Coordinates of N, CA and C in Angstrom, one line a residue:
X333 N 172.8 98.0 343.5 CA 171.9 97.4 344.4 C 170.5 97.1 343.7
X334 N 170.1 98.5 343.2 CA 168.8 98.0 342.1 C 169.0 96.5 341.3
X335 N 170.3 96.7 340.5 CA 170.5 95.6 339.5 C 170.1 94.6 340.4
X336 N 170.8 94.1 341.1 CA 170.8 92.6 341.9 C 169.6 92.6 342.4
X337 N 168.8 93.3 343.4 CA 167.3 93.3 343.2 C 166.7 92.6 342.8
X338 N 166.3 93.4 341.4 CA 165.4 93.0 340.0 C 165.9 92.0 339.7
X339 N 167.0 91.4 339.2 CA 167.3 90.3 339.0 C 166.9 88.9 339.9
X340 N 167.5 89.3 341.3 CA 166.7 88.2 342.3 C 165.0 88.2 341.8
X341 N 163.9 89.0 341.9 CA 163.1 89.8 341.5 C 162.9 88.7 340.4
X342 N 163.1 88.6 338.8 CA 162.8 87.6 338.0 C 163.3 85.9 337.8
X343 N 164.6 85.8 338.8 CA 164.9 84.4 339.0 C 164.2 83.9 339.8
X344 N 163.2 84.8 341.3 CA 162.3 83.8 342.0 C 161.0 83.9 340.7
X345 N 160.5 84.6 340.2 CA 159.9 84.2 339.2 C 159.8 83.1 338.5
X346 N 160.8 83.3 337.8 CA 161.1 82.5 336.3 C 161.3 80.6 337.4
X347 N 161.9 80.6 338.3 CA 162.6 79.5 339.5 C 160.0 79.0 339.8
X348 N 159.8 79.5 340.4 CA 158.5 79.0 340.6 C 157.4 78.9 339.8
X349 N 157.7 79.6 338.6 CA 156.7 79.0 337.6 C 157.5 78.2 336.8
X350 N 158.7 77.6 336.6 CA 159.3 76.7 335.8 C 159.3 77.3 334.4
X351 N 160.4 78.6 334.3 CA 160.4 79.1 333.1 C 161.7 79.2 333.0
X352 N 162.5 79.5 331.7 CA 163.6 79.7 331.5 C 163.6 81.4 331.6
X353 N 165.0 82.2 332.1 CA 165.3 83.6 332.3 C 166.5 84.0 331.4
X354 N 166.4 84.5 330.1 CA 167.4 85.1 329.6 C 167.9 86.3 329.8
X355 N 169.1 86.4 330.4 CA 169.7 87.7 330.6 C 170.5 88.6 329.5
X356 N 170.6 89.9 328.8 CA 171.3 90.2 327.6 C 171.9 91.6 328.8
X357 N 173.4 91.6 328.3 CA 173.8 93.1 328.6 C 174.0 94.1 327.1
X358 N 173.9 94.9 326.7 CA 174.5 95.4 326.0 C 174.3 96.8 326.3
X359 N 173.9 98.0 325.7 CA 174.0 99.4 326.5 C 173.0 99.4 327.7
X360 N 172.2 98.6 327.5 CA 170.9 98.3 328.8 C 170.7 97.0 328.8
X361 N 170.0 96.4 330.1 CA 170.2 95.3 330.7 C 168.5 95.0 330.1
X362 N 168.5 93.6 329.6 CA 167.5 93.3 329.0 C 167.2 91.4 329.5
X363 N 166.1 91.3 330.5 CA 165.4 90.2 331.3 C 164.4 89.6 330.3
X364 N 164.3 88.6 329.8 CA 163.6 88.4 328.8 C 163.3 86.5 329.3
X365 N 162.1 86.8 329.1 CA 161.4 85.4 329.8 C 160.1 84.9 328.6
X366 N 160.4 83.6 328.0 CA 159.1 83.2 327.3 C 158.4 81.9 327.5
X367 N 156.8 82.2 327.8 CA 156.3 81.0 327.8 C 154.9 80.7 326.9
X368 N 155.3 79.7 326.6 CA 154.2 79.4 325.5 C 154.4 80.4 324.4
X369 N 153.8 80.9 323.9 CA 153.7 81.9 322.5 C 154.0 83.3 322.9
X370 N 154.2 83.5 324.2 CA 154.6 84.9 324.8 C 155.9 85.3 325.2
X371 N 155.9 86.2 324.9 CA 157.3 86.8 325.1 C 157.4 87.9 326.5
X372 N 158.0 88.1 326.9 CA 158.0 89.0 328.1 C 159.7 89.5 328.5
X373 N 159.8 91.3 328.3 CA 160.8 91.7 328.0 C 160.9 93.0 329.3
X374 N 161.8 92.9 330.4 CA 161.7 93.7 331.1 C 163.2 94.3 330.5
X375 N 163.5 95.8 329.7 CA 164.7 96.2 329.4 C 164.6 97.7 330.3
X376 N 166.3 98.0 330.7 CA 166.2 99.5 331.4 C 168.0 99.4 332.0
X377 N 167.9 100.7 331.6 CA 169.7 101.6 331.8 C 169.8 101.5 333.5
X378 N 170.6 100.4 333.8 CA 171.5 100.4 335.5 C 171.5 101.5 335.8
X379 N 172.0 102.4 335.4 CA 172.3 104.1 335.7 C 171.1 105.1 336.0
X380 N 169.7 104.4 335.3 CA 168.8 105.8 335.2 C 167.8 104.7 335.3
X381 N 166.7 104.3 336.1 CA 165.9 103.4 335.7 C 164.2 104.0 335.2
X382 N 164.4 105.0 335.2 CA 163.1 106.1 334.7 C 163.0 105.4 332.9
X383 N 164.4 104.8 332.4 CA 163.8 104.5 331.1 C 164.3 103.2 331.3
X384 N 163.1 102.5 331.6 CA 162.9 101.3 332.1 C 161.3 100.9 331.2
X385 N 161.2 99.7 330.5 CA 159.9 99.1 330.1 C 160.0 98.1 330.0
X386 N 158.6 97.4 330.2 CA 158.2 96.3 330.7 C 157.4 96.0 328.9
X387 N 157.7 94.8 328.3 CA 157.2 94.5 326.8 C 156.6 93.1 327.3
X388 N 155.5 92.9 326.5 CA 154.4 91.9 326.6 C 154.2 91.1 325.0
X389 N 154.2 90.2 324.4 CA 154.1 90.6 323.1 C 154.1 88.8 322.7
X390 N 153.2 88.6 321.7 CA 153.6 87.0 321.0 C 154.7 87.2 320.1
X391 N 154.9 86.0 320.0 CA 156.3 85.2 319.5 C 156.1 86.0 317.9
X392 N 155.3 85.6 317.5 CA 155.4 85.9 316.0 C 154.4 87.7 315.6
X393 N 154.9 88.3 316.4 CA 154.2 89.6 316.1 C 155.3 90.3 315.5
X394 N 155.0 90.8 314.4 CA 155.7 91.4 313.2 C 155.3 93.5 313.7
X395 N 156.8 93.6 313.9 CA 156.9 95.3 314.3 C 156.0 95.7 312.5
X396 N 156.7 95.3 311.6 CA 156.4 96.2 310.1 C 155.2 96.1 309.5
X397 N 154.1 94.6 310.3 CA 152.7 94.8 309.7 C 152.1 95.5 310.9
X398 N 152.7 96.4 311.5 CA 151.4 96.9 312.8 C 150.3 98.0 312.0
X399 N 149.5 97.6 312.3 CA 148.8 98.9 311.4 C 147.6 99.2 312.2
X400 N 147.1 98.9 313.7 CA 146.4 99.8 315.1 C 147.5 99.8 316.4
X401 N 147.4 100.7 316.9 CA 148.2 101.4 317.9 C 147.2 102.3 318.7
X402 N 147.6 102.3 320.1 CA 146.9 102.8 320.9 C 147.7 103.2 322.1
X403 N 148.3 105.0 321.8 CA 149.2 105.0 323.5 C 148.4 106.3 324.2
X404 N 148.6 106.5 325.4 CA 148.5 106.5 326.6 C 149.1 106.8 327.5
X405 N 149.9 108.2 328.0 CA 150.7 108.9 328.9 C 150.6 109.2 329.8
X406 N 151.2 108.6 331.1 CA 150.4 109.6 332.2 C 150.8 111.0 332.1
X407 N 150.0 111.5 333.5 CA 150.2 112.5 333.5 C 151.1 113.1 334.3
X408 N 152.2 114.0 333.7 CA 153.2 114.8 334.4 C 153.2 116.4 334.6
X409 N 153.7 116.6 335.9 CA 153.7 117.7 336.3 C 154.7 118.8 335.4
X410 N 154.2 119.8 334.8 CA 155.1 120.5 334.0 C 155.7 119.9 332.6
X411 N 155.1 119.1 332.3 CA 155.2 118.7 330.9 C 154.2 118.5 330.1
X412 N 153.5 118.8 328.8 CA 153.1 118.8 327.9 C 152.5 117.0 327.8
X413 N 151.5 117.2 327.3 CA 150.8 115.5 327.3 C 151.7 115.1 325.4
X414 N 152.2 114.1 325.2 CA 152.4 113.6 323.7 C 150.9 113.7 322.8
X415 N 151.7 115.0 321.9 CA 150.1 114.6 321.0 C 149.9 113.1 320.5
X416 N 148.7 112.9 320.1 CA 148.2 111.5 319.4 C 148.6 112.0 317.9
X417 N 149.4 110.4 317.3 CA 149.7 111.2 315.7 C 148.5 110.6 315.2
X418 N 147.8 111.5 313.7 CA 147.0 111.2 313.2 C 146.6 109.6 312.6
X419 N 147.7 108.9 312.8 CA 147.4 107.3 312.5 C 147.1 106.6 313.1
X420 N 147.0 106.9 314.6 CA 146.8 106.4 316.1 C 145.3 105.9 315.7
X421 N 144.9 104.7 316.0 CA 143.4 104.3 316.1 C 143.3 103.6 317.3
X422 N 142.3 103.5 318.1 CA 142.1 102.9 319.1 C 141.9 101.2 318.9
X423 N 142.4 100.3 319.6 CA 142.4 99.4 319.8 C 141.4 99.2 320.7
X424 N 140.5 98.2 321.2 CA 139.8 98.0 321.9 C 140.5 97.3 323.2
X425 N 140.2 97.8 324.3 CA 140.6 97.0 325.8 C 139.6 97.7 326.7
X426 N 139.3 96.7 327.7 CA 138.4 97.9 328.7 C 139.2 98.5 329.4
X427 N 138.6 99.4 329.7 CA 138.6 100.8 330.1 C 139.4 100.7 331.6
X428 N 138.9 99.5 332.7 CA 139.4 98.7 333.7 C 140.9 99.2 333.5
X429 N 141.6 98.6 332.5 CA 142.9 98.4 332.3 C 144.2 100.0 332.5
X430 N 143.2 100.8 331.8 CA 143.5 102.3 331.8 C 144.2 102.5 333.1
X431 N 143.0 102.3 333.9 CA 142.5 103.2 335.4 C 143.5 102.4 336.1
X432 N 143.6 101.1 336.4 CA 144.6 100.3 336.8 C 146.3 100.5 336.3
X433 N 146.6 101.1 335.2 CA 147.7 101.6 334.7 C 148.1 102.9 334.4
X434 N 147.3 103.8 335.3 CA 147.8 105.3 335.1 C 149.2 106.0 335.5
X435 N 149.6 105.4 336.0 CA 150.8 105.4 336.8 C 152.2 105.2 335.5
X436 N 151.7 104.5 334.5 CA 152.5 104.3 333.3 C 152.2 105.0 331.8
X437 N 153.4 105.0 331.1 CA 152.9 105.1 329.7 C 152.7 103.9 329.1
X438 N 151.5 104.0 328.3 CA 151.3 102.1 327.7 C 151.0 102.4 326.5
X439 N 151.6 101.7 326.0 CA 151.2 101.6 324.1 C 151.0 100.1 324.1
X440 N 149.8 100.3 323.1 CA 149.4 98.8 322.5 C 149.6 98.7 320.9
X441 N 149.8 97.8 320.7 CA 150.3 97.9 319.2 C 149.6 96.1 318.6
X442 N 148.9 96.2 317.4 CA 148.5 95.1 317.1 C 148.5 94.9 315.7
X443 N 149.1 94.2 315.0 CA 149.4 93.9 313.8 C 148.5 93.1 312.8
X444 N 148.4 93.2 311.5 CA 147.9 92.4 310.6 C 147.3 91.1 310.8
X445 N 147.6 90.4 311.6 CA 147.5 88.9 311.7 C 146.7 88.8 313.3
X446 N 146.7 89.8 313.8 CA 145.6 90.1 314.9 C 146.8 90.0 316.4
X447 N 147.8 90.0 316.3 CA 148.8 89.3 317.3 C 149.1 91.1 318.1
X448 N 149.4 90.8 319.4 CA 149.1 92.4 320.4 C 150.5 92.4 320.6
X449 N 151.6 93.6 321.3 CA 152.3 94.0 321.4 C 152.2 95.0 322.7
X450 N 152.3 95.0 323.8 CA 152.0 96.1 325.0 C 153.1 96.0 326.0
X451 N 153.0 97.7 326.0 CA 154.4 97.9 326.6 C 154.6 98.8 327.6
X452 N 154.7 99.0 328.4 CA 154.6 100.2 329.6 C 156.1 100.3 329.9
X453 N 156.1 101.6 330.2 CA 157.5 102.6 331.1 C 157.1 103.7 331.7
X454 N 157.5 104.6 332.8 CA 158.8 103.2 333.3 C 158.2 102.0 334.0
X455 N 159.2 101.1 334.1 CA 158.4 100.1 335.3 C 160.1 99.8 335.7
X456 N 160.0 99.8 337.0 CA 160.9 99.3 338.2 C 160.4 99.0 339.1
X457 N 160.3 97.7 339.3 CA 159.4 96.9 340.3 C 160.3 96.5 341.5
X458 N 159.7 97.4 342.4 CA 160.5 97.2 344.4 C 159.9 95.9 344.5
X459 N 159.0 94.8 344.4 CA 158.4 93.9 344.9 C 158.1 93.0 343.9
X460 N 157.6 92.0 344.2 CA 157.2 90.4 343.5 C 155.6 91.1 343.0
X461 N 155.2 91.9 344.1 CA 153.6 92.1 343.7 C 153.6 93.3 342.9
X462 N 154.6 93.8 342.5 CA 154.6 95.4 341.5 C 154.4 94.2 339.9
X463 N 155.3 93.1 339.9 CA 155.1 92.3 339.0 C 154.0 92.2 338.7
X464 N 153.8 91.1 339.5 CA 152.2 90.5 339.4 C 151.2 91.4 339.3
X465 N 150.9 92.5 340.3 CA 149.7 93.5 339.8 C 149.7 94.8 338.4
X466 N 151.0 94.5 337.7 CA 151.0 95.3 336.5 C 150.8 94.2 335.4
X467 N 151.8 93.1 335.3 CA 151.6 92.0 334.5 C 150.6 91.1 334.1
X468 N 149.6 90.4 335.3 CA 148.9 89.8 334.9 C 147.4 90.2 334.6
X469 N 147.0 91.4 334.7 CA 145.9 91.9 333.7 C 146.2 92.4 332.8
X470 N 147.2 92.8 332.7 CA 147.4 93.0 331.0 C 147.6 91.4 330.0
X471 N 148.2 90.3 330.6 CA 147.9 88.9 330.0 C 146.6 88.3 330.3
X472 N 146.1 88.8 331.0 CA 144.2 87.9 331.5 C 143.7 89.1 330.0
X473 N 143.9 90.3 330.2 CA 143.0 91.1 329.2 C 143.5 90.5 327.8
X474 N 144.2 90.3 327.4 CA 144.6 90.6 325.9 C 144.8 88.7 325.4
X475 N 145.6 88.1 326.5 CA 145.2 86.7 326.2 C 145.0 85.8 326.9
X476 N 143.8 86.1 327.7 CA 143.1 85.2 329.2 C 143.7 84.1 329.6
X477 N 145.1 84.6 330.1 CA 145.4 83.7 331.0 C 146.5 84.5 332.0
X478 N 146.9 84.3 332.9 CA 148.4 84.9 333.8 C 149.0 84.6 333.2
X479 N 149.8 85.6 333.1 CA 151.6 85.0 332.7 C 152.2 84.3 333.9
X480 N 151.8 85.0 335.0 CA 152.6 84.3 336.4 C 151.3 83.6 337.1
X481 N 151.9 82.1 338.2 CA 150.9 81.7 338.8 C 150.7 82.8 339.7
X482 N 149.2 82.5 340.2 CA 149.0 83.8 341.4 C 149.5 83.2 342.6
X483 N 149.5 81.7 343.0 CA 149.6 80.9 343.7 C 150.9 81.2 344.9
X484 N 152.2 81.8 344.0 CA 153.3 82.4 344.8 C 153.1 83.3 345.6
X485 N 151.9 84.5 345.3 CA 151.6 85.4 346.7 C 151.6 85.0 347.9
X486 N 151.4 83.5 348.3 CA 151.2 83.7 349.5 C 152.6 82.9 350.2

């Protein structure tokens, strides 16, 4: 039931902003949507959707030049916060973005050539608007514009 959902879920997406929707199965189901220079990767296990993430990221961002990273855990009841490893430097975002995403873990990752990489879990989105109000300030912040029109809310 989830599966079919989320899938309806990014085909009225991908269907009203005129995007193409690539679907991959392989041990996890991986939604992958690009427009313009952006990439956008919704991956997560049918069976358990707690490890579920939502990836944000340009076309040509290189995982092996990242050299600033910035994560970010919420907070769980009876579990230990992830220490920060000593290489961790802060990237710059306002602070806005945090407070608006506590509910997630988010790592930002930015590579040599200045190109960002941001990624939150879990994310399993019951609605069109779980989309849109996690997705599009994190693309207004990092590269001022929506990924989605806002225009479909209503």
């Amino acid at each position: 039931m989830d599966l079919q959902r989320i899938n309806n879920l990014w085909k009225f997406l991908v269907i009203k902003n005129n995007l193409k929707l690539d679907c991959y199965k392989h041990e996890e189901v991986t939604f992958e949507i690009q427009k313009e220079n952006l990439v956008l990767q919704h991956m997560f296990n049918p069976r358990f959707l707690q490890q579920s993430k939502l990836m944000i990221f340009e076309k040509n961002f290189q995982e092996s030049c990242c050299h600033l990273t910035y994560t970010a855990s919420r907070k769980r009841f009876g579990f230990k916060e992830k220490p920060a490893s000593a290489v961790t430097k802060q990237v710059f975002f306002p602070k806005e973005l945090l407070q608006k995403l506590h509910k997630f873990d988010l790592e930002i990752k930015k590579d040599r050539k200045g190109n960002y990489k941001v990624s939150i879990s879990p994310f399993f989105p019951k609605n069109i608007y779980d989309i849109l109000d996690n997705l599009n300030p994190i693309s207004r912040t990092f590269w001022v514009k929506n990924f989605f029109a806002e225009g479909i809310r209503n």
